[in-house]
Short mmCIF file of C-alpha atoms in Angstrom, two decimals:
data_model
loop_
_atom_site.label_atom_id
_atom_site.label_comp_id
_atom_site.label_asym_id
_atom_site.label_seq_id
_atom_site.Cartn_x
_atom_site.Cartn_y
_atom_site.Cartn_z
CA MET A 1 0.01 0.00 0.01
CA ASP A 2 2.82 2.40 0.72
CA LYS A 3 3.79 2.39 -2.99
CA LEU A 4 0.71 4.16 -4.10
CA PRO A 5 1.77 7.55 -5.51
CA TYR A 6 -0.72 9.98 -4.00
CA THR A 7 -0.85 10.72 -0.30
CA GLY A 8 -3.10 12.82 1.96
CA LEU A 9 -4.26 13.06 5.60
CA ALA A 10 -7.95 12.86 6.93
CA LYS A 11 -9.22 14.42 10.15
CA THR A 12 -11.28 11.66 11.93
CA TYR A 13 -12.98 13.37 14.86
CA ASN A 14 -16.78 12.97 15.37
CA THR A 15 -19.12 15.78 15.77
CA ASP A 16 -19.24 15.13 19.51
CA ARG A 17 -15.92 13.48 20.25
CA GLN A 18 -12.38 14.42 19.80
CA VAL A 19 -11.42 10.76 19.38
CA PRO A 20 -13.91 8.85 17.06
CA ASP A 21 -15.57 5.48 16.86
CA SER A 22 -15.84 3.26 13.71
CA ALA A 23 -19.50 3.81 13.04
CA ALA A 24 -19.27 7.59 12.75
CA THR A 25 -16.06 7.51 10.78
CA ALA A 26 -17.66 5.09 8.33
CA THR A 27 -20.52 7.44 8.06
CA ALA A 28 -18.17 10.10 7.16
CA PHE A 29 -16.22 8.38 4.50
CA LEU A 30 -19.17 6.49 3.03
CA SER A 31 -21.90 9.05 3.38
CA GLY A 32 -20.08 12.44 3.38
CA VAL A 33 -21.24 13.73 6.70
CA LYS A 34 -19.68 13.90 10.19
CA ALA A 35 -21.77 12.16 12.85
CA ASN A 36 -22.14 11.53 16.49
CA TYR A 37 -20.02 8.94 18.01
CA GLY A 38 -21.59 5.40 17.82
CA THR A 39 -24.26 6.29 15.25
CA VAL A 40 -24.74 4.58 11.91
CA GLY A 41 -25.66 6.26 8.66
CA VAL A 42 -27.34 9.34 10.18
CA ASP A 43 -26.39 12.93 10.46
CA GLN A 44 -25.43 14.77 13.67
CA THR A 45 -29.12 15.72 14.46
CA LEU A 46 -29.69 12.29 15.91
CA PRO A 47 -28.12 11.72 19.40
CA ARG A 48 -26.81 8.19 20.05
CA PHE A 49 -29.23 5.67 21.50
CA GLN A 50 -32.26 7.60 20.13
CA CYS A 51 -34.72 6.07 17.81
CA GLU A 52 -37.20 8.89 17.48
CA GLY A 53 -36.11 11.18 14.62
CA LEU A 54 -34.11 8.37 13.00
CA GLU A 55 -36.09 8.71 9.61
CA GLN A 56 -35.36 12.41 9.37
CA ALA A 57 -31.58 12.01 10.16
CA LYS A 58 -30.83 9.14 7.55
CA VAL A 59 -28.19 9.85 4.97
CA PRO A 60 -27.49 7.67 2.01
CA SER A 61 -24.14 6.08 1.48
CA ILE A 62 -22.13 5.82 -1.80
CA PHE A 63 -23.34 2.20 -2.02
CA LYS A 64 -26.84 3.70 -2.67
CA TRP A 65 -25.38 6.40 -5.05
CA SER A 66 -23.73 3.53 -7.04
CA GLN A 67 -26.78 1.30 -7.08
CA ASP A 68 -28.81 4.26 -8.36
CA GLU A 69 -26.62 4.56 -11.33
CA GLY A 70 -26.90 0.61 -12.05
CA LYS A 71 -23.49 -0.21 -10.63
CA ASN A 72 -22.73 -3.58 -8.85
CA THR A 73 -21.88 -3.15 -5.18
CA GLY A 74 -20.38 -5.42 -2.49
CA LEU A 75 -18.63 -5.50 0.93
CA VAL A 76 -16.11 -7.74 2.49
CA THR A 77 -14.94 -7.73 6.03
CA SER A 78 -13.22 -9.80 8.60
CA THR A 79 -15.61 -8.66 11.26
CA ARG A 80 -19.27 -9.54 11.53
CA ILE A 81 -21.08 -7.99 8.70
CA THR A 82 -23.45 -5.96 10.91
CA HIS A 83 -20.49 -4.35 12.62
CA ALA A 84 -19.79 -0.63 12.82
CA THR A 85 -17.99 0.03 9.34
CA PRO A 86 -19.86 -2.44 7.11
CA SER A 87 -23.25 -1.52 8.54
CA VAL A 88 -23.05 2.00 7.24
CA ALA A 89 -23.14 0.56 3.65
CA TYR A 90 -26.85 -0.46 4.07
CA ALA A 91 -28.23 0.50 7.39
CA HIS A 92 -29.26 3.41 9.65
CA ALA A 93 -29.30 3.31 13.47
CA GLY A 94 -29.10 5.31 16.60
CA ASP A 95 -26.54 2.85 17.93
CA ARG A 96 -24.02 0.69 16.28
CA TYR A 97 -24.83 -2.20 18.60
CA TRP A 98 -28.45 -2.48 17.41
CA GLU A 99 -27.31 -5.47 15.43
CA ASN A 100 -30.32 -7.84 16.25
CA ASP A 101 -33.82 -7.52 17.47
CA LYS A 102 -32.66 -8.20 21.07
CA ALA A 103 -30.50 -5.12 21.01
CA ALA A 104 -32.52 -2.72 18.95
CA THR A 105 -34.63 0.05 20.73
CA GLY A 106 -38.27 0.89 20.12
CA SER A 107 -39.59 0.59 16.66
CA CYS A 108 -36.27 1.00 14.86
CA PRO A 109 -35.27 -2.09 12.79
CA ASP A 110 -32.13 -3.84 13.79
CA ILE A 111 -29.06 -3.63 11.53
CA ALA A 112 -29.21 -7.37 10.48
CA ARG A 113 -32.82 -6.89 9.31
CA GLN A 114 -32.03 -3.83 7.34
CA LEU A 115 -29.47 -5.93 5.24
CA ILE A 116 -32.36 -8.22 4.34
CA GLU A 117 -35.22 -5.54 3.99
CA ASN A 118 -33.57 -2.31 2.79
CA GLU A 119 -33.26 -1.87 -0.89
CA VAL A 120 -29.47 -1.19 -0.66
CA GLY A 121 -29.03 -4.29 1.43
CA LYS A 122 -31.00 -6.78 -0.65
CA ASN A 123 -29.20 -5.42 -3.79
CA LEU A 124 -25.71 -5.83 -2.57
CA LYS A 125 -24.12 -8.48 -4.95
CA VAL A 126 -21.42 -9.55 -2.52
CA VAL A 127 -21.53 -9.66 1.24
CA LEU A 128 -18.69 -11.66 2.83
CA GLY A 129 -17.64 -11.75 6.54
CA GLY A 130 -18.79 -13.09 9.82
CA GLY A 131 -21.75 -12.76 12.26
CA ARG A 132 -24.24 -15.28 11.22
CA SER A 133 -25.58 -15.70 14.75
CA TYR A 134 -27.15 -12.26 14.40
CA PHE A 135 -29.26 -13.52 11.60
CA THR A 136 -30.78 -16.64 13.15
CA PRO A 137 -33.09 -17.34 16.05
CA LYS A 138 -31.77 -18.15 19.61
CA THR A 139 -33.11 -21.67 19.22
CA LEU A 140 -31.09 -22.48 16.20
CA VAL A 141 -27.65 -24.10 16.82
CA ASP A 142 -24.78 -22.82 14.75
CA PRO A 143 -23.80 -25.19 11.90
CA GLU A 144 -20.19 -25.13 12.70
CA VAL A 145 -19.92 -24.28 16.42
CA ASN A 146 -22.39 -26.57 18.19
CA THR A 147 -22.09 -24.61 21.50
CA THR A 148 -23.21 -21.41 19.85
CA PHE A 149 -26.87 -20.37 19.05
CA GLY A 150 -28.53 -17.57 17.19
CA ARG A 151 -29.14 -14.27 18.90
CA ARG A 152 -32.61 -13.32 17.56
CA SER A 153 -35.66 -13.25 19.85
CA ASP A 154 -38.12 -12.73 17.15
CA GLY A 155 -37.82 -16.30 15.74
CA ARG A 156 -36.83 -14.96 12.36
CA ASN A 157 -34.06 -16.75 10.35
CA LEU A 158 -32.82 -13.83 8.08
CA ILE A 159 -30.43 -16.08 6.17
CA GLU A 160 -33.43 -18.07 4.89
CA GLU A 161 -35.31 -14.94 4.24
CA TRP A 162 -32.38 -13.60 2.07
CA LYS A 163 -32.48 -16.80 0.06
CA GLN A 164 -36.18 -16.41 -0.50
CA VAL A 165 -35.90 -12.63 -1.49
CA GLN A 166 -33.24 -13.59 -4.13
CA GLN A 167 -35.24 -16.46 -5.37
CA ASN A 168 -38.36 -14.28 -5.64
CA MET A 169 -36.39 -11.90 -7.82
CA SER A 170 -35.13 -14.84 -10.01
CA ARG A 171 -31.59 -14.14 -9.20
CA ARG A 172 -28.62 -16.52 -9.30
CA ALA A 173 -27.78 -16.35 -5.60
CA GLU A 174 -25.89 -18.48 -3.05
CA TYR A 175 -25.27 -18.53 0.54
CA VAL A 176 -22.10 -20.13 2.04
CA TRP A 177 -20.77 -20.53 5.52
CA ASN A 178 -17.51 -22.42 5.43
CA LYS A 179 -14.31 -22.38 3.33
CA GLU A 180 -15.23 -25.49 1.26
CA GLN A 181 -18.44 -24.04 0.14
CA PHE A 182 -16.86 -20.68 -0.56
CA GLU A 183 -14.13 -22.20 -2.77
CA ALA A 184 -16.72 -24.09 -4.67
CA VAL A 185 -18.49 -20.90 -5.77
CA ASN A 186 -17.98 -20.24 -9.51
CA PRO A 187 -18.20 -16.47 -9.98
CA GLN A 188 -19.44 -17.02 -13.59
CA ASN A 189 -22.55 -18.89 -12.17
CA VAL A 190 -23.33 -16.73 -9.13
CA ASP A 191 -24.41 -13.06 -9.23
CA TYR A 192 -25.44 -12.52 -5.51
CA LEU A 193 -23.22 -14.14 -2.95
CA LEU A 194 -23.78 -13.95 0.96
CA GLY A 195 -21.11 -15.63 3.07
CA MET A 196 -20.86 -15.73 6.81
CA PHE A 197 -17.94 -17.86 8.05
CA ALA A 198 -18.18 -17.52 11.85
CA PRO A 199 -21.03 -16.88 14.41
CA VAL A 200 -19.37 -13.54 15.23
CA HIS A 201 -16.03 -12.29 13.79
CA LEU A 202 -13.63 -14.20 11.66
CA ASP A 203 -10.48 -15.43 13.33
CA PHE A 204 -7.46 -13.27 13.69
CA GLU A 205 -5.05 -14.04 10.75
CA LEU A 206 -2.46 -15.69 13.05
CA ASP A 207 -5.07 -18.08 14.47
CA ARG A 208 -6.80 -18.68 11.02
CA GLU A 209 -3.35 -19.91 9.70
CA GLU A 210 -3.27 -22.65 12.23
CA THR A 211 -6.69 -24.24 11.31
CA MET A 212 -7.21 -22.84 7.68
CA SER A 213 -10.94 -23.33 8.35
CA GLN A 214 -11.85 -19.90 7.03
CA PRO A 215 -10.98 -18.05 3.79
CA SER A 216 -8.55 -15.20 4.15
CA LEU A 217 -9.17 -11.61 3.44
CA LYS A 218 -7.30 -11.93 0.31
CA ASP A 219 -9.44 -14.97 -0.76
CA LEU A 220 -12.57 -12.95 -0.10
CA THR A 221 -11.42 -9.87 -1.93
CA ALA A 222 -10.50 -12.10 -5.04
CA LYS A 223 -13.97 -13.79 -5.15
CA ALA A 224 -15.80 -10.35 -4.76
CA LEU A 225 -13.79 -8.79 -7.56
CA ASP A 226 -14.45 -11.77 -9.78
CA ILE A 227 -18.21 -11.53 -9.21
CA LEU A 228 -18.49 -7.67 -9.40
CA LYS A 229 -16.43 -7.04 -12.39
CA LYS A 230 -17.69 -9.68 -14.71
CA ASP A 231 -19.88 -7.32 -16.58
CA ASN A 232 -19.57 -3.82 -17.75
CA LYS A 233 -21.90 -2.15 -15.30
CA GLY A 234 -19.22 -0.95 -13.08
CA TYR A 235 -18.82 -1.72 -9.28
CA PHE A 236 -18.18 -0.41 -5.79
CA LEU A 237 -16.56 -2.78 -3.46
CA MET A 238 -15.54 -2.12 0.22
CA VAL A 239 -13.06 -4.50 1.89
CA GLU A 240 -12.37 -3.96 5.65
CA GLY A 241 -9.47 -5.57 7.54
CA GLY A 242 -11.37 -4.94 10.67
CA ARG A 243 -9.65 -7.42 12.95
CA ILE A 244 -6.52 -5.12 12.89
CA ASP A 245 -8.66 -2.84 15.09
CA HIS A 246 -9.80 -5.55 17.38
CA ALA A 247 -6.29 -6.90 18.13
CA HIS A 248 -5.21 -3.30 19.01
CA HIS A 249 -8.20 -2.95 21.37
CA ASP A 250 -6.78 -6.20 23.05
CA GLY A 251 -3.33 -4.70 23.25
CA ASN A 252 -1.96 -7.37 20.94
CA ALA A 253 0.42 -5.92 18.59
CA LYS A 254 1.47 -9.18 16.89
CA ARG A 255 -2.07 -10.16 15.91
CA SER A 256 -2.82 -6.66 14.77
CA LEU A 257 0.26 -6.48 12.53
CA ALA A 258 -0.45 -10.01 11.09
CA ASP A 259 -3.91 -8.83 10.22
CA GLY A 260 -2.41 -5.85 8.70
CA ALA A 261 -0.11 -7.97 6.45
CA ILE A 262 -2.99 -9.92 5.08
CA PHE A 263 -4.88 -6.78 4.47
CA ASP A 264 -1.88 -5.46 2.54
CA GLU A 265 -1.91 -8.76 0.56
CA ALA A 266 -5.56 -8.06 -0.46
CA ILE A 267 -4.64 -4.66 -1.46
CA GLY A 268 -1.78 -6.09 -3.64
CA TYR A 269 -4.18 -8.58 -5.23
CA ALA A 270 -6.57 -5.76 -6.11
CA ILE A 271 -3.74 -3.68 -7.58
CA ASP A 272 -2.56 -6.68 -9.63
CA ASN A 273 -6.05 -7.51 -10.89
CA THR A 274 -7.45 -4.17 -11.74
CA ASP A 275 -6.31 -1.67 -14.49
CA GLN A 276 -4.94 1.53 -13.13
CA SER A 277 -6.35 3.42 -16.12
CA ASP A 278 -9.81 2.83 -14.87
CA THR A 279 -9.49 1.89 -11.28
CA LEU A 280 -8.88 4.21 -8.50
CA ILE A 281 -7.50 2.60 -5.36
CA ILE A 282 -7.52 4.43 -2.05
CA VAL A 283 -6.03 3.04 1.11
CA THR A 284 -6.85 4.68 4.49
CA ALA A 285 -7.80 3.96 8.04
CA ASP A 286 -11.04 5.02 9.72
CA HIS A 287 -9.28 5.98 12.80
CA SER A 288 -5.91 5.57 14.73
CA HIS A 289 -5.00 3.72 17.88
CA THR A 290 -2.60 4.66 20.88
CA PHE A 291 -0.14 2.21 19.50
CA THR A 292 3.53 3.52 19.32
CA ILE A 293 6.99 2.43 18.51
CA GLY A 294 9.93 3.90 20.53
CA GLY A 295 13.12 3.52 22.30
CA TYR A 296 15.64 4.08 19.57
CA PRO A 297 16.12 0.38 18.67
CA SER A 298 18.66 -0.53 16.13
CA ARG A 299 17.71 -1.44 12.52
CA GLY A 300 17.18 -5.16 12.37
CA ASN A 301 16.19 -5.47 15.99
CA ASP A 302 13.24 -7.78 16.59
CA LEU A 303 10.13 -5.50 16.32
CA PHE A 304 8.37 -7.52 19.04
CA GLY A 305 11.47 -7.65 21.24
CA PHE A 306 13.14 -5.10 23.76
CA ASN A 307 14.66 -1.76 23.04
CA ASP A 308 18.40 -2.60 22.47
CA TYR A 309 19.78 1.01 22.63
CA TYR A 310 21.21 1.72 25.97
CA HIS A 311 21.64 5.30 26.88
CA PRO A 312 20.91 7.25 30.14
CA ASP A 313 18.29 9.30 28.34
CA SER A 314 16.44 6.26 26.87
CA ASN A 315 16.83 3.57 29.54
CA ALA A 316 14.01 2.82 31.70
CA THR A 317 14.34 4.61 35.08
CA ASP A 318 13.26 1.45 36.87
CA ASN A 319 16.08 -0.47 35.15
CA MET A 320 13.86 -2.94 33.65
CA PRO A 321 13.63 -3.79 29.78
CA TYR A 322 10.80 -2.35 27.79
CA THR A 323 9.53 -3.34 24.35
CA THR A 324 9.76 -1.40 21.20
CA LEU A 325 5.98 -1.61 20.72
CA ALA A 326 3.66 -0.20 23.38
CA TYR A 327 0.23 1.35 23.88
CA ALA A 328 -0.77 4.55 25.83
CA ASN A 329 -3.53 2.64 27.50
CA GLY A 330 -5.00 -0.86 27.41
CA PRO A 331 -5.19 -4.23 29.17
CA GLY A 332 -1.37 -4.82 28.92
CA TYR A 333 -0.74 -2.82 32.12
CA VAL A 334 0.45 -5.17 34.69
CA LEU A 335 1.52 -4.07 38.34
CA ASN A 336 3.72 -6.13 40.49
CA GLN A 337 1.70 -6.28 43.69
CA THR A 338 4.84 -6.83 45.82
CA THR A 339 7.02 -3.97 44.60
CA GLY A 340 4.30 -1.60 43.20
CA MET A 341 6.22 -1.35 40.02
CA ARG A 342 5.46 -2.62 36.51
CA GLN A 343 6.05 -6.22 35.41
CA ASP A 344 9.68 -7.14 34.76
CA LEU A 345 9.63 -8.62 31.24
CA THR A 346 13.11 -10.13 31.45
CA ASN A 347 12.04 -13.64 31.21
CA VAL A 348 8.90 -13.03 29.19
CA ASP A 349 8.48 -14.10 25.50
CA THR A 350 7.52 -10.86 24.10
CA SER A 351 7.19 -12.31 20.56
CA ASN A 352 4.48 -14.76 21.58
CA LYS A 353 1.25 -14.03 19.84
CA GLU A 354 -0.58 -13.95 23.14
CA PHE A 355 1.60 -11.32 24.63
CA LEU A 356 0.01 -7.96 25.44
CA GLN A 357 2.30 -4.95 25.11
CA GLN A 358 2.60 -2.89 28.20
CA THR A 359 0.85 0.28 28.60
CA ALA A 360 0.95 3.53 30.45
CA VAL A 361 -2.64 3.50 31.81
CA PRO A 362 -4.67 0.42 32.68
CA THR A 363 -7.92 0.09 30.81
CA ASN A 364 -9.99 -2.94 29.82
CA SER A 365 -9.69 -2.14 26.20
CA GLU A 366 -7.18 -0.01 24.43
CA SER A 367 -8.70 3.11 22.85
CA HIS A 368 -8.64 4.64 19.45
CA GLY A 369 -6.42 7.60 18.81
CA GLY A 370 -7.33 11.03 17.51
CA GLU A 371 -4.60 11.97 15.10
CA ASP A 372 -5.04 12.30 11.30
CA VAL A 373 -4.81 9.05 9.30
CA ALA A 374 -3.11 8.60 6.05
CA VAL A 375 -5.01 8.30 2.71
CA MET A 376 -3.00 6.67 -0.22
CA ALA A 377 -4.34 6.43 -3.72
CA HIS A 378 -3.65 5.67 -7.36
CA GLY A 379 -5.72 5.71 -10.60
CA PRO A 380 -8.28 8.15 -11.96
CA MET A 381 -8.66 11.25 -9.85
CA SER A 382 -6.25 10.07 -7.33
CA HIS A 383 -4.59 13.45 -7.20
CA LEU A 384 -7.82 14.74 -5.45
CA PHE A 385 -6.64 12.87 -2.25
CA THR A 386 -3.49 14.87 -1.55
CA GLY A 387 -3.36 17.42 1.17
CA VAL A 388 -5.13 17.62 4.58
CA TYR A 389 -8.93 17.39 4.76
CA GLU A 390 -12.01 16.30 6.79
CA GLN A 391 -12.71 12.61 6.51
CA ASN A 392 -16.18 13.11 5.00
CA TYR A 393 -14.41 14.68 2.01
CA ILE A 394 -13.47 11.18 0.99
CA ALA A 395 -17.04 10.18 0.20
CA HIS A 396 -17.64 13.15 -1.99
CA THR A 397 -14.42 12.69 -3.81
CA MET A 398 -15.15 9.09 -4.46
CA ALA A 399 -18.50 10.04 -5.85
CA TYR A 400 -17.03 12.72 -8.08
CA ALA A 401 -14.40 10.24 -9.34
CA SER A 402 -17.06 7.60 -10.01
CA CYS A 403 -19.78 9.90 -11.37
CA VAL A 404 -22.44 9.03 -8.77
CA GLY A 405 -24.45 10.98 -6.38
CA ALA A 406 -24.66 14.69 -6.53
CA ASN A 407 -21.38 14.65 -8.67
CA LYS A 408 -22.47 12.76 -11.55
CA GLU A 409 -23.36 15.48 -13.93
CA HIS A 410 -19.79 16.40 -14.57
CA CYS A 411 -19.34 13.12 -16.41
CA ASN A 412 -21.42 14.40 -19.24
CA SER A 413 -19.28 17.44 -19.73
CA VAL A 414 -16.24 17.74 -22.12
CA PRO A 415 -13.09 17.49 -19.91
CA THR A 416 -11.03 20.57 -19.65
CA THR A 417 -7.92 18.85 -18.30
CA GLU A 418 -6.45 15.45 -18.78
CA ALA A 419 -7.40 12.89 -16.03
CA PRO A 420 -4.37 11.48 -14.18
CA CYS A 421 -4.71 8.06 -15.73
CA LYS A 422 -4.10 9.61 -19.21
CA PRO A 423 -7.09 8.07 -21.00
CA THR A 424 -7.13 8.02 -24.78
CA GLY A 425 -9.76 8.69 -27.32
CA ALA A 426 -12.20 11.40 -28.10
CA GLY A 427 -13.56 13.20 -24.99
CA HIS A 428 -11.34 11.06 -22.68
CA SER A 429 -13.78 8.29 -22.72
CA ILE A 430 -12.83 5.72 -20.06
CA LYS A 431 -14.17 3.37 -17.62
CA PRO A 432 -12.89 4.65 -14.22
CA SER A 433 -13.02 2.28 -11.31
CA LEU A 434 -12.51 3.23 -7.67
CA MET A 435 -11.20 0.95 -4.92
CA THR A 436 -10.62 2.56 -1.64
CA VAL A 437 -9.29 0.84 1.33
CA LEU A 438 -9.70 1.69 5.04
CA SER A 439 -9.01 -0.84 7.26
CA CYS A 440 -10.81 -1.64 4.09
CA ILE A 441 -10.75 -1.52 0.30
CA LEU A 442 -13.48 0.21 -1.49
CA SER A 443 -13.79 -0.29 -5.18
CA ILE A 444 -15.72 1.58 -7.83
CA SER A 445 -15.84 0.91 -11.47
CA LEU A 446 -17.78 2.95 -13.95
CA SER A 447 -19.38 1.82 -17.13
CA GLN A 448 -17.52 2.09 -20.33
CA GLY A 449 -17.91 5.33 -22.28
CA THR A 450 -18.23 7.58 -19.22
CA LYS A 451 -17.08 10.98 -19.92
CA PHE A 452 -14.47 11.99 -17.40
CA LYS A 453 -13.86 15.67 -16.61
CA GLY A 454 -10.62 16.71 -14.76
CA ILE A 455 -10.58 19.51 -12.31
#
């Protein structure tokens, strides 16, 4: 991802918090408005946890804008598909945790229901991730984990309802829940694919590698692209490496970085299997974490090991070793009850995947960070992502680049400047496609013959 030629910085704060959450940040980069902490697909007029006023506060996402122009849409995530970031694609909620009927408040529909009932949700061509227990009744045992049951109290099986909806619309649709079924899917024979490979989230990559029971994020990305780009309608795909965030919350740097590595492989696959002349790829994060690297370690020193630079100014004043990687807060704070000092790590294997990095402040879960996040891009209109800007600018710029939403009219104009992808032919007629990645990849591809106007 760091080889992409255009770079910018996005400001991630929510309208009511200096440090954001993933639901409101997703609302910013997918719907183009800043929102309150913990809210999904609504503007700042709706306070968190409130159901009344939801209808008036709803804001559409770029998934709807793309569908309105006849484009294929899909989402891929390593979290449950009702989680904060993916839910903004198709849902609107006063609280990100209204994921099933047991959690939802008042008359507001839960997020899982909205995937099945909302027009945007039912028209998503690819939905791949985890979270199948949020779609099934509490009396139904999970097909893979026999100690886990569904979470719905209304008795509905939304997976079966999704199948029926697709059948009623005479669509070539398939639902899969394990790796074997997933690998058997032929993209040429399937137009709508729903896959949920765990009751809740997918495994961390280091754990997945041990069992190989779930497809990797790269595998999911490849299948999604094969389905979405097989016709000339164009597409918008979002791929989220959401478990990167979860490992950080656990204070577990090794698992987080491993998930970051497979995320980078997914980006690499997308770069290698799309055309830069018609595909805009954006890589960014929805927010930061309190994760840090410090201590002046030498080049080549074990990243998961101790700082190896010994100097009075950088040595720990308690004369104990400290790791290169650390967090400002989180569950890795361990106090020696006898000495009242931090844990001595001398004989601890800090490279073990279960090790939690030490922190300055003890919290049950490490928090997000509030600094700006990088945005990297290549392809048509990628130059628009340079500089420093509000996070909601991303949604509007994606829409402009892909000729959807309020920005679509410019595509009917004669271009005044050459687009960065250097298209050929009269009127710079090209088929731009956008793939943006946050802890995810988003991908948009426009129909052939679209007129592209530079700015």
